[in-house]
mmCIF file of C-alpha atoms in Angstrom:
data_model
loop_
_atom_site.group_PDB
_atom_site.id
_atom_site.type_symbol
_atom_site.label_atom_id
_atom_site.label_comp_id
_atom_site.label_asym_id
_atom_site.label_seq_id
_atom_site.Cartn_x
_atom_site.Cartn_y
_atom_site.Cartn_z
ATOM 1 C CA UNK Y 1 160.356 37.243 38.578
ATOM 2 C CA UNK Y 2 158.370 35.244 41.113
ATOM 3 C CA UNK Y 3 156.736 37.269 43.924
ATOM 4 C CA UNK Y 4 157.875 36.353 47.359
ATOM 5 C CA UNK Y 5 155.354 35.051 49.825
ATOM 6 C CA UNK Y 6 155.884 38.065 52.118
ATOM 7 C CA UNK Y 7 155.228 40.496 49.291
ATOM 8 C CA UNK Y 8 152.135 38.522 48.316
ATOM 9 C CA UNK Y 9 150.730 38.666 51.837
ATOM 10 C CA UNK Y 10 151.459 42.394 52.114
ATOM 11 C CA UNK Y 11 149.648 43.058 48.866
ATOM 12 C CA UNK Y 12 146.616 41.068 50.001
ATOM 13 C CA UNK Y 13 146.493 43.001 53.265
ATOM 14 C CA UNK Y 14 146.675 46.269 51.361
ATOM 15 C CA UNK Y 15 143.917 45.258 48.953
ATOM 16 C CA UNK Y 16 141.544 43.818 51.532
ATOM 17 C CA UNK Y 17 142.373 46.575 54.015
ATOM 18 C CA UNK Y 18 141.478 49.183 51.441
ATOM 19 C CA UNK Y 19 138.355 47.269 50.561
ATOM 20 C CA UNK Y 20 137.450 47.116 54.258
ATOM 21 C CA UNK Y 21 137.873 50.873 54.601
ATOM 22 C CA UNK Y 22 135.689 51.438 51.560
ATOM 23 C CA UNK Y 23 133.027 49.091 52.884
ATOM 24 C CA UNK Y 24 133.211 50.554 56.400
ATOM 25 C CA UNK Y 25 132.912 54.054 55.000
ATOM 26 C CA UNK Y 26 129.999 52.998 52.825
ATOM 27 C CA UNK Y 27 128.115 51.742 55.878
ATOM 28 C CA UNK Y 28 129.372 54.230 58.484
ATOM 29 C CA UNK Y 29 128.462 57.396 56.654
ATOM 30 C CA UNK Y 30 124.797 56.536 56.032
ATOM 31 C CA UNK Y 31 124.394 55.074 59.494
ATOM 32 C CA UNK Y 32 125.755 58.171 61.222
ATOM 33 C CA UNK Y 33 124.288 60.764 58.895
ATOM 34 C CA UNK Y 34 120.850 59.178 58.639
ATOM 35 C CA UNK Y 35 120.517 57.561 62.058
ATOM 36 C CA UNK Y 36 117.768 58.897 64.376
ATOM 37 C CA UNK Y 37 118.963 61.574 66.741
ATOM 38 C CA UNK Y 38 119.067 60.766 70.462
ATOM 39 C CA UNK Y 39 116.156 62.073 72.531
ATOM 40 C CA UNK Y 40 116.574 65.428 74.208
ATOM 41 C CA UNK Y 41 116.627 65.263 77.974
ATOM 42 C CA UNK Y 42 113.419 66.623 79.532
ATOM 43 C CA UNK Y 43 113.794 68.047 83.037
ATOM 44 C CA UNK Y 44 110.580 68.963 84.841
ATOM 45 C CA UNK Y 45 110.286 72.463 86.218
ATOM 46 C CA UNK Y 46 108.401 72.383 89.504
ATOM 47 C CA UNK Y 47 104.750 73.320 88.933
ATOM 48 C CA UNK Y 48 102.878 74.577 91.966
ATOM 49 C CA UNK Y 49 99.118 74.629 92.345
ATOM 50 C CA UNK Y 50 97.688 78.113 92.990
ATOM 51 C CA UNK Y 51 96.461 78.929 96.453
ATOM 52 C CA UNK Y 52 92.699 78.829 96.953
ATOM 53 C CA UNK Y 53 92.066 79.816 100.563
ATOM 54 C CA UNK Y 54 88.741 79.079 102.217
ATOM 55 C CA UNK Y 55 86.217 81.790 102.993
ATOM 56 C CA UNK Y 56 84.591 82.416 106.362
ATOM 57 C CA UNK Y 57 80.816 82.104 106.016
ATOM 58 C CA UNK Y 58 78.410 84.088 108.158
ATOM 59 C CA UNK Y 59 76.365 81.249 109.625
ATOM 60 C CA UNK Y 60 73.351 81.966 111.821
ATOM 61 C CA UNK Y 61 73.827 80.931 115.413
ATOM 62 C CA UNK Y 62 70.939 78.469 115.394
ATOM 63 C CA UNK Y 63 69.373 75.548 113.560
ATOM 64 C CA UNK Y 64 71.061 74.097 110.508
ATOM 65 C CA UNK Y 65 72.356 75.652 107.296
ATOM 66 C CA UNK Y 66 74.181 74.781 104.074
ATOM 67 C CA UNK Y 67 75.377 76.407 100.855
ATOM 68 C CA UNK Y 68 75.991 75.006 97.359
ATOM 69 C CA UNK Y 69 75.612 76.051 93.724
ATOM 70 C CA UNK Y 70 73.950 74.803 90.555
ATOM 71 C CA UNK Y 71 76.434 72.924 88.388
ATOM 72 C CA UNK Y 72 78.653 71.998 91.326
ATOM 73 C CA UNK Y 73 77.913 68.506 92.662
ATOM 74 C CA UNK Y 74 79.260 69.001 96.138
ATOM 75 C CA UNK Y 75 77.725 70.890 99.067
ATOM 76 C CA UNK Y 76 80.238 73.653 99.710
ATOM 77 C CA UNK Y 77 79.788 74.085 103.438
ATOM 78 C CA UNK Y 78 77.388 73.365 106.275
ATOM 79 C CA UNK Y 79 76.660 75.038 109.591
ATOM 80 C CA UNK Y 80 74.897 73.827 112.711
ATOM 81 C CA UNK Y 81 73.271 70.423 113.105
ATOM 82 C CA UNK Y 82 73.469 67.977 110.226
ATOM 83 C CA UNK Y 83 70.804 65.636 111.581
ATOM 84 C CA UNK Y 84 67.392 65.433 109.862
ATOM 85 C CA UNK Y 85 65.137 68.284 110.974
ATOM 86 C CA UNK Y 86 61.503 69.158 110.358
ATOM 87 C CA UNK Y 87 61.201 70.999 107.040
ATOM 88 C CA UNK Y 88 57.586 72.267 107.193
ATOM 89 C CA UNK Y 89 56.344 73.645 103.834
ATOM 90 C CA UNK Y 90 59.619 73.030 102.043
ATOM 91 C CA UNK Y 91 57.833 69.688 101.680
ATOM 92 C CA UNK Y 92 55.721 71.292 98.939
ATOM 93 C CA UNK Y 93 58.762 71.443 96.641
ATOM 94 C CA UNK Y 94 59.064 67.671 96.890
ATOM 95 C CA UNK Y 95 55.308 67.255 96.408
ATOM 96 C CA UNK Y 96 55.375 69.398 93.271
ATOM 97 C CA UNK Y 97 58.326 67.576 91.718
ATOM 98 C CA UNK Y 98 56.834 64.147 92.474
ATOM 99 C CA UNK Y 99 53.492 65.188 90.939
ATOM 100 C CA UNK Y 100 55.221 66.587 87.840
ATOM 101 C CA UNK Y 101 57.129 63.338 87.447
ATOM 102 C CA UNK Y 102 53.754 61.564 87.242
ATOM 103 C CA UNK Y 103 51.819 64.331 85.457
ATOM 104 C CA UNK Y 104 54.309 66.413 83.435
ATOM 105 C CA UNK Y 105 53.210 69.709 81.911
ATOM 106 C CA UNK Y 106 54.110 69.984 78.239
ATOM 107 C CA UNK Y 107 55.994 73.053 77.051
ATOM 108 C CA UNK Y 108 53.693 75.925 76.202
ATOM 109 C CA UNK Y 109 50.734 74.470 78.073
ATOM 110 C CA UNK Y 110 49.248 74.701 81.551
ATOM 111 C CA UNK Y 111 48.656 70.986 81.832
ATOM 112 C CA UNK Y 112 45.405 69.128 82.396
ATOM 113 C CA UNK Y 113 42.430 70.621 84.241
ATOM 114 C CA UNK Y 114 41.628 69.695 87.822
ATOM 115 C CA UNK Y 115 37.992 69.899 88.943
ATOM 116 C CA UNK Y 116 37.689 70.386 92.688
ATOM 117 C CA UNK Y 117 35.314 68.111 94.576
ATOM 118 C CA UNK Y 118 33.428 68.315 97.842
ATOM 119 C CA UNK Y 119 36.312 66.378 99.413
ATOM 120 C CA UNK Y 120 38.679 69.144 98.285
ATOM 121 C CA UNK Y 121 36.365 71.755 99.714
ATOM 122 C CA UNK Y 122 36.331 69.902 103.038
ATOM 123 C CA UNK Y 123 40.125 70.115 103.239
ATOM 124 C CA UNK Y 124 39.857 73.884 103.639
ATOM 125 C CA UNK Y 125 38.151 73.582 107.019
ATOM 126 C CA UNK Y 126 40.371 70.684 108.083
ATOM 127 C CA UNK Y 127 43.611 72.597 107.588
ATOM 128 C CA UNK Y 128 42.156 75.866 108.903
ATOM 129 C CA UNK Y 129 41.276 74.094 112.142
ATOM 130 C CA UNK Y 130 44.959 73.105 112.481
ATOM 131 C CA UNK Y 131 46.070 76.711 111.905
ATOM 132 C CA UNK Y 132 47.496 75.792 108.521
ATOM 133 C CA UNK Y 133 47.824 78.100 105.522
ATOM 134 C CA UNK Y 134 44.808 77.657 103.213
ATOM 135 C CA UNK Y 135 43.240 79.239 100.156
ATOM 136 C CA UNK Y 136 39.534 79.192 99.279
ATOM 137 C CA UNK Y 137 38.105 76.384 97.195
ATOM 138 C CA UNK Y 138 34.662 75.174 96.156
ATOM 139 C CA UNK Y 139 33.360 72.028 94.581
ATOM 140 C CA UNK Y 140 33.306 72.365 90.815
ATOM 141 C CA UNK Y 141 36.140 74.913 90.652
ATOM 142 C CA UNK Y 142 38.287 74.234 87.609
ATOM 143 C CA UNK Y 143 41.997 75.046 87.632
ATOM 144 C CA UNK Y 144 44.870 73.898 85.451
ATOM 145 C CA UNK Y 145 47.657 71.843 86.939
ATOM 146 C CA UNK Y 146 49.971 74.855 86.609
ATOM 147 C CA UNK Y 147 47.513 77.065 88.487
ATOM 148 C CA UNK Y 148 47.221 74.554 91.324
ATOM 149 C CA UNK Y 149 51.014 74.376 91.518
ATOM 150 C CA UNK Y 150 51.055 78.173 91.770
ATOM 151 C CA UNK Y 151 48.716 78.067 94.760
ATOM 152 C CA UNK Y 152 50.892 75.387 96.356
ATOM 153 C CA UNK Y 153 54.313 76.964 95.789
ATOM 154 C CA UNK Y 154 53.527 80.693 95.844
ATOM 155 C CA UNK Y 155 50.780 80.857 98.486
ATOM 156 C CA UNK Y 156 51.896 77.667 100.300
ATOM 157 C CA UNK Y 157 48.276 76.501 100.590
ATOM 158 C CA UNK Y 158 48.182 73.194 102.463
ATOM 159 C CA UNK Y 159 44.735 72.203 101.241
ATOM 160 C CA UNK Y 160 45.782 72.574 97.609
ATOM 161 C CA UNK Y 161 48.949 70.526 98.192
ATOM 162 C CA UNK Y 162 46.860 67.604 99.370
ATOM 163 C CA UNK Y 163 44.305 68.047 96.578
ATOM 164 C CA UNK Y 164 47.058 68.130 93.934
ATOM 165 C CA UNK Y 165 48.846 65.020 95.195
ATOM 166 C CA UNK Y 166 45.599 63.064 95.632
ATOM 167 C CA UNK Y 167 44.549 64.004 92.089
ATOM 168 C CA UNK Y 168 47.867 62.745 90.698
ATOM 169 C CA UNK Y 169 48.084 59.487 92.666
ATOM 170 C CA UNK Y 170 44.542 58.670 93.803
ATOM 171 C CA UNK Y 171 45.262 58.781 97.533
ATOM 172 C CA UNK Y 172 47.692 60.175 100.052
ATOM 173 C CA UNK Y 173 48.975 56.692 100.752
ATOM 174 C CA UNK Y 174 49.823 56.179 97.075
ATOM 175 C CA UNK Y 175 51.426 59.615 96.919
ATOM 176 C CA UNK Y 176 53.655 58.919 99.925
ATOM 177 C CA UNK Y 177 54.790 55.631 98.406
ATOM 178 C CA UNK Y 178 55.641 57.415 95.146
ATOM 179 C CA UNK Y 179 57.425 60.190 97.040
ATOM 180 C CA UNK Y 180 59.544 57.675 98.951
ATOM 181 C CA UNK Y 181 60.504 55.992 95.682
ATOM 182 C CA UNK Y 182 61.313 59.359 94.050
ATOM 183 C CA UNK Y 183 63.479 60.446 97.002
ATOM 184 C CA UNK Y 184 65.399 57.171 96.886
ATOM 185 C CA UNK Y 185 66.024 57.454 93.141
ATOM 186 C CA UNK Y 186 67.268 61.035 93.538
ATOM 187 C CA UNK Y 187 69.658 60.004 96.298
ATOM 188 C CA UNK Y 188 67.844 62.035 98.977
ATOM 189 C CA UNK Y 189 68.151 59.201 101.443
ATOM 190 C CA UNK Y 190 67.989 61.372 104.587
ATOM 191 C CA UNK Y 191 64.590 62.801 103.668
ATOM 192 C CA UNK Y 192 61.264 61.326 104.804
ATOM 193 C CA UNK Y 193 57.676 62.481 104.247
ATOM 194 C CA UNK Y 194 54.578 61.789 106.321
ATOM 195 C CA UNK Y 195 52.263 64.083 104.360
ATOM 196 C CA UNK Y 196 52.184 66.173 101.190
ATOM 197 C CA UNK Y 197 51.744 69.613 102.754
ATOM 198 C CA UNK Y 198 54.424 69.862 105.433
ATOM 199 C CA UNK Y 199 51.999 70.217 108.331
ATOM 200 C CA UNK Y 200 53.260 66.920 109.740
ATOM 201 C CA UNK Y 201 56.426 67.522 111.820
ATOM 202 C CA UNK Y 202 57.567 64.056 110.769
ATOM 203 C CA UNK Y 203 58.574 65.458 107.389
ATOM 204 C CA UNK Y 204 62.319 65.735 107.872
ATOM 205 C CA UNK Y 205 65.498 66.228 105.897
ATOM 206 C CA UNK Y 206 69.143 67.234 106.242
ATOM 207 C CA UNK Y 207 70.581 70.441 104.847
ATOM 208 C CA UNK Y 208 72.731 68.390 102.465
ATOM 209 C CA UNK Y 209 69.654 66.735 100.985
ATOM 210 C CA UNK Y 210 67.908 70.099 100.774
ATOM 211 C CA UNK Y 211 70.762 71.615 98.761
ATOM 212 C CA UNK Y 212 70.315 68.815 96.235
ATOM 213 C CA UNK Y 213 66.538 69.347 96.329
ATOM 214 C CA UNK Y 214 67.090 73.022 95.506
ATOM 215 C CA UNK Y 215 69.114 72.058 92.427
ATOM 216 C CA UNK Y 216 66.384 69.667 91.301
ATOM 217 C CA UNK Y 217 63.746 72.375 91.752
ATOM 218 C CA UNK Y 218 65.694 74.914 89.704
ATOM 219 C CA UNK Y 219 66.304 72.338 86.969
ATOM 220 C CA UNK Y 220 62.556 71.870 86.514
ATOM 221 C CA UNK Y 221 61.207 74.605 84.189
ATOM 222 C CA UNK Y 222 57.738 74.626 85.743
ATOM 223 C CA UNK Y 223 58.843 74.738 89.365
ATOM 224 C CA UNK Y 224 61.710 77.181 88.797
ATOM 225 C CA UNK Y 225 59.357 79.632 87.048
ATOM 226 C CA UNK Y 226 56.690 79.430 89.715
ATOM 227 C CA UNK Y 227 58.984 79.825 92.748
ATOM 228 C CA UNK Y 228 60.468 83.012 91.264
ATOM 229 C CA UNK Y 229 57.000 84.582 90.784
ATOM 230 C CA UNK Y 230 56.110 87.300 93.282
ATOM 231 C CA UNK Y 231 52.340 87.100 92.863
ATOM 232 C CA UNK Y 232 49.656 85.626 90.641
ATOM 233 C CA UNK Y 233 45.913 86.159 90.146
ATOM 234 C CA UNK Y 234 43.808 83.004 89.937
ATOM 235 C CA UNK Y 235 40.129 82.258 89.315
ATOM 236 C CA UNK Y 236 37.971 82.339 92.470
ATOM 237 C CA UNK Y 237 41.069 82.510 94.697
ATOM 238 C CA UNK Y 238 42.104 86.021 93.632
ATOM 239 C CA UNK Y 239 45.620 87.464 93.856
ATOM 240 C CA UNK Y 240 48.104 85.568 96.004
ATOM 241 C CA UNK Y 241 51.550 86.820 97.018
ATOM 242 C CA UNK Y 242 54.651 84.714 97.379
ATOM 243 C CA UNK Y 243 55.425 83.844 100.989
ATOM 244 C CA UNK Y 244 59.129 84.416 100.216
ATOM 245 C CA UNK Y 245 59.567 88.123 101.062
ATOM 246 C CA UNK Y 246 63.185 88.080 99.795
ATOM 247 C CA UNK Y 247 62.285 87.555 96.134
ATOM 248 C CA UNK Y 248 64.043 90.145 94.002
ATOM 249 C CA UNK Y 249 66.452 91.212 96.742
ATOM 250 C CA UNK Y 250 70.154 90.555 96.109
ATOM 251 C CA UNK Y 251 69.403 88.339 93.132
ATOM 252 C CA UNK Y 252 67.217 86.006 95.198
ATOM 253 C CA UNK Y 253 64.877 84.107 92.860
ATOM 254 C CA UNK Y 254 63.407 81.314 95.003
ATOM 255 C CA UNK Y 255 62.707 78.828 96.408
ATOM 256 C CA UNK Y 256 60.362 78.021 99.330
ATOM 257 C CA UNK Y 257 59.533 79.107 102.843
ATOM 258 C CA UNK Y 258 58.519 76.805 105.673
ATOM 259 C CA UNK Y 259 56.940 77.553 109.045
ATOM 260 C CA UNK Y 260 55.879 75.177 111.801
ATOM 261 C CA UNK Y 261 56.258 75.272 115.593
ATOM 262 C CA UNK Y 262 58.472 72.174 115.458
ATOM 263 C CA UNK Y 263 60.530 73.551 112.549
ATOM 264 C CA UNK Y 264 60.704 77.275 113.268
ATOM 265 C CA UNK Y 265 61.100 79.612 110.316
ATOM 266 C CA UNK Y 266 62.824 77.971 107.323
ATOM 267 C CA UNK Y 267 63.893 79.044 103.851
ATOM 268 C CA UNK Y 268 65.275 77.088 100.923
ATOM 269 C CA UNK Y 269 66.718 79.833 98.711
ATOM 270 C CA UNK Y 270 68.568 80.575 95.491
ATOM 271 C CA UNK Y 271 70.384 83.650 94.223
ATOM 272 C CA UNK Y 272 72.053 84.369 90.889
ATOM 273 C CA UNK Y 273 75.335 86.262 91.101
ATOM 274 C CA UNK Y 274 77.952 87.391 88.605
ATOM 275 C CA UNK Y 275 81.556 86.211 89.030
ATOM 276 C CA UNK Y 276 83.687 87.728 86.295
ATOM 277 C CA UNK Y 277 82.131 86.529 83.057
ATOM 278 C CA UNK Y 278 80.285 83.696 84.816
ATOM 279 C CA UNK Y 279 76.710 83.690 86.059
ATOM 280 C CA UNK Y 280 76.423 81.488 89.158
ATOM 281 C CA UNK Y 281 73.277 80.366 90.943
ATOM 282 C CA UNK Y 282 73.950 79.869 94.630
ATOM 283 C CA UNK Y 283 71.568 77.675 96.599
ATOM 284 C CA UNK Y 284 71.239 77.524 100.351
ATOM 285 C CA UNK Y 285 69.013 76.651 103.233
ATOM 286 C CA UNK Y 286 68.498 77.806 106.808
ATOM 287 C CA UNK Y 287 66.282 75.807 109.168
ATOM 288 C CA UNK Y 288 65.144 76.661 112.682
ATOM 289 C CA UNK Y 289 64.842 80.445 112.675
ATOM 290 C CA UNK Y 290 62.813 82.326 115.278
ATOM 291 C CA UNK Y 291 60.680 84.158 112.710
ATOM 292 C CA UNK Y 292 60.864 85.065 109.043
ATOM 293 C CA UNK Y 293 61.998 88.707 109.391
ATOM 294 C CA UNK Y 294 65.069 87.695 111.418
ATOM 295 C CA UNK Y 295 65.579 84.639 109.202
ATOM 296 C CA UNK Y 296 65.602 86.873 106.136
ATOM 297 C CA UNK Y 297 68.374 88.959 107.696
ATOM 298 C CA UNK Y 298 70.380 85.801 108.334
ATOM 299 C CA UNK Y 299 69.856 84.651 104.740
ATOM 300 C CA UNK Y 300 71.124 87.961 103.348
ATOM 301 C CA UNK Y 301 74.206 87.800 105.556
ATOM 302 C CA UNK Y 302 74.945 84.211 104.601
ATOM 303 C CA UNK Y 303 74.514 85.003 100.917
ATOM 304 C CA UNK Y 304 76.790 88.033 101.145
ATOM 305 C CA UNK Y 305 79.580 85.956 102.669
ATOM 306 C CA UNK Y 306 78.991 83.102 100.210
ATOM 307 C CA UNK Y 307 79.304 85.423 97.209
ATOM 308 C CA UNK Y 308 82.874 86.161 98.282
ATOM 309 C CA UNK Y 309 83.564 82.427 98.177
ATOM 310 C CA UNK Y 310 83.363 82.210 94.396
ATOM 311 C CA UNK Y 311 86.343 83.362 92.413
ATOM 312 C CA UNK Y 312 87.846 83.182 88.943
ATOM 313 C CA UNK Y 313 90.993 81.307 89.944
ATOM 314 C CA UNK Y 314 94.057 81.828 87.682
ATOM 315 C CA UNK Y 315 95.818 78.529 87.059
ATOM 316 C CA UNK Y 316 98.463 79.089 84.393
ATOM 317 C CA UNK Y 317 99.807 81.917 82.230
ATOM 318 C CA UNK Y 318 100.715 81.620 78.546
ATOM 319 C CA UNK Y 319 104.480 81.135 78.258
ATOM 320 C CA UNK Y 320 104.855 79.631 81.742
ATOM 321 C CA UNK Y 321 107.526 76.856 81.536
ATOM 322 C CA UNK Y 322 106.969 73.290 82.753
ATOM 323 C CA UNK Y 323 109.888 71.373 81.188
ATOM 324 C CA UNK Y 324 113.398 72.200 80.032
ATOM 325 C CA UNK Y 325 114.708 70.232 77.036
ATOM 326 C CA UNK Y 326 118.465 69.918 76.374
ATOM 327 C CA UNK Y 327 120.187 68.031 73.546
ATOM 328 C CA UNK Y 328 123.621 66.329 73.488
ATOM 329 C CA UNK Y 329 124.661 68.917 70.849
ATOM 330 C CA UNK Y 330 124.025 71.710 73.387
ATOM 331 C CA UNK Y 331 120.767 73.152 72.196
ATOM 332 C CA UNK Y 332 117.938 73.903 74.626
ATOM 333 C CA UNK Y 333 114.269 74.859 74.646
ATOM 334 C CA UNK Y 334 111.407 74.916 77.127
ATOM 335 C CA UNK Y 335 107.963 73.388 77.087
ATOM 336 C CA UNK Y 336 105.648 76.296 77.891
ATOM 337 C CA UNK Y 337 101.904 76.773 78.290
ATOM 338 C CA UNK Y 338 100.261 77.803 75.029
ATOM 339 C CA UNK Y 339 97.513 79.872 76.668
ATOM 340 C CA UNK Y 340 96.216 81.240 79.923
ATOM 341 C CA UNK Y 341 94.070 78.916 82.026
ATOM 342 C CA UNK Y 342 91.589 79.673 84.792
ATOM 343 C CA UNK Y 343 88.584 78.111 86.453
ATOM 344 C CA UNK Y 344 85.502 79.220 88.337
ATOM 345 C CA UNK Y 345 86.143 77.823 91.805
ATOM 346 C CA UNK Y 346 84.677 77.770 95.262
ATOM 347 C CA UNK Y 347 87.048 78.997 97.950
ATOM 348 C CA UNK Y 348 88.902 76.202 99.693
ATOM 349 C CA UNK Y 349 88.430 73.650 96.907
ATOM 350 C CA UNK Y 350 91.599 71.582 96.560
ATOM 351 C CA UNK Y 351 93.737 72.284 93.485
ATOM 352 C CA UNK Y 352 96.119 69.684 92.038
ATOM 353 C CA UNK Y 353 98.427 69.931 89.026
ATOM 354 C CA UNK Y 354 99.959 67.236 86.813
ATOM 355 C CA UNK Y 355 102.124 67.746 83.723
ATOM 356 C CA UNK Y 356 103.262 65.327 81.015
ATOM 357 C CA UNK Y 357 106.011 65.638 78.412
ATOM 358 C CA UNK Y 358 106.574 63.890 75.094
ATOM 359 C CA UNK Y 359 109.846 62.516 73.738
ATOM 360 C CA UNK Y 360 111.594 65.117 71.568
ATOM 361 C CA UNK Y 361 114.625 64.730 69.248
ATOM 362 C CA UNK Y 362 114.277 67.968 67.336
ATOM 363 C CA UNK Y 363 111.420 70.364 66.826
ATOM 364 C CA UNK Y 364 110.202 73.769 65.740
ATOM 365 C CA UNK Y 365 108.883 76.621 67.850
ATOM 366 C CA UNK Y 366 105.269 75.902 68.800
ATOM 367 C CA UNK Y 367 105.542 72.139 68.376
ATOM 368 C CA UNK Y 368 103.248 70.358 70.823
ATOM 369 C CA UNK Y 369 105.263 68.470 73.420
ATOM 370 C CA UNK Y 370 102.863 67.694 76.259
ATOM 371 C CA UNK Y 371 100.221 69.207 78.512
ATOM 372 C CA UNK Y 372 99.522 70.433 82.027
ATOM 373 C CA UNK Y 373 96.271 69.494 83.783
ATOM 374 C CA UNK Y 374 94.712 71.214 86.783
ATOM 375 C CA UNK Y 375 91.994 69.527 88.805
ATOM 376 C CA UNK Y 376 89.841 71.806 90.969
ATOM 377 C CA UNK Y 377 87.118 69.798 92.643
ATOM 378 C CA UNK Y 378 85.256 68.249 89.724
ATOM 379 C CA UNK Y 379 86.541 70.793 87.196
ATOM 380 C CA UNK Y 380 89.452 69.789 84.939
ATOM 381 C CA UNK Y 381 91.452 72.311 82.911
ATOM 382 C CA UNK Y 382 94.078 71.034 80.442
ATOM 383 C CA UNK Y 383 96.477 73.385 78.645
ATOM 384 C CA UNK Y 384 98.813 72.162 75.852
ATOM 385 C CA UNK Y 385 102.577 72.679 76.140
ATOM 386 C CA UNK Y 386 104.757 73.677 73.170
ATOM 387 C CA UNK Y 387 108.433 74.365 72.460
ATOM 388 C CA UNK Y 388 109.491 77.994 72.868
ATOM 389 C CA UNK Y 389 112.667 77.584 70.784
ATOM 390 C CA UNK Y 390 114.076 75.483 67.969
ATOM 391 C CA UNK Y 391 115.770 72.169 68.606
ATOM 392 C CA UNK Y 392 117.539 71.801 65.235
ATOM 393 C CA UNK Y 393 119.551 69.088 63.542
ATOM 394 C CA UNK Y 394 123.173 69.192 64.806
ATOM 395 C CA UNK Y 395 124.620 68.802 61.298
ATOM 396 C CA UNK Y 396 126.820 66.155 59.632
ATOM 397 C CA UNK Y 397 130.042 66.878 61.538
ATOM 398 C CA UNK Y 398 128.420 66.271 64.915
ATOM 399 C CA UNK Y 399 126.749 63.164 63.591
ATOM 400 C CA UNK Y 400 129.991 61.803 62.174
ATOM 401 C CA UNK Y 401 131.927 62.479 65.365
ATOM 402 C CA UNK Y 402 129.161 61.136 67.652
ATOM 403 C CA UNK Y 403 128.165 57.830 66.123
ATOM 404 C CA UNK Y 404 126.518 56.675 69.313
ATOM 405 C CA UNK Y 405 124.755 59.971 70.113
#
């Protein structure tokens, strides 16, 4: 019996409709079951920088002062005038470093030998007539470069400072040119020298430059060893004591005194302190004191207040949350700090915090998902963030019923 056209059409619809369902199912199931999951939503949890209040320093009521520390590029704080002032025998630190740049002393040696001349002997009377600090010398006296540096930096002998710099450069004019070049290269642009000893009141610097000079002095193994020496016995000269009466008190281990009518009593100093597990070398300077006994009191007071300015600053605690992740299938987890974080900081240094998160679809506990970074001055502390809970696969039913996530 012939099939009617209507029946024929209905059969075709049934066949192709069934085929369409089969084909749709064949594509739909893999696409929904194997398709990538949608990203979990990451909501930032407000992260606040820890407070780091400033400290009140006990500045002297005169002259100019500053405080810094080795390993920290900035000058922490200054007191009094910041204009260039006469630095007296602090000059000898510059002289020593400039000479060592030209005539370095090899490790384990005392350097070359200097033979004193009649011109060196004449310097004794010249500086004595100007009421300058001197130590005895005679023509033909032989001393190593290290020994001469000891006379210069420990005893602050002006005649030996000139003899040393003339030996290294041939003349005072050549030395001053080299010193100017050295100061420029070191960025000590507010410092000028007119002589090698410090007797000339035209030798001037700012406290900011002097803080950087202190760091350079402590970084030099020869100079740093000598300035921390209380006394030394030398041929012909005998035993000389360090002019820095504070050595050994309160961790003070340098650096150089200075005295001149135009400068007053001055001290460029360093002191090593303990802050938690950290050893910190503070450096400071006071210019323009009335005399050294009262200046030494002011230095101890300034150091005491500066010690309180260093702290082990807590930044973040392990487990502290920074992001909250939530999935469309109603699972949640947090991005938390994986460890404690802290930094050695000077009081008042600005603290900033920045966190970043990574895209997450699913993940296990402990999976890395970002980081949090704290900036404290020039110090940067970065702590990884990780999931504190599982973000699991939602399963086939959810996938099938949410084809578009």
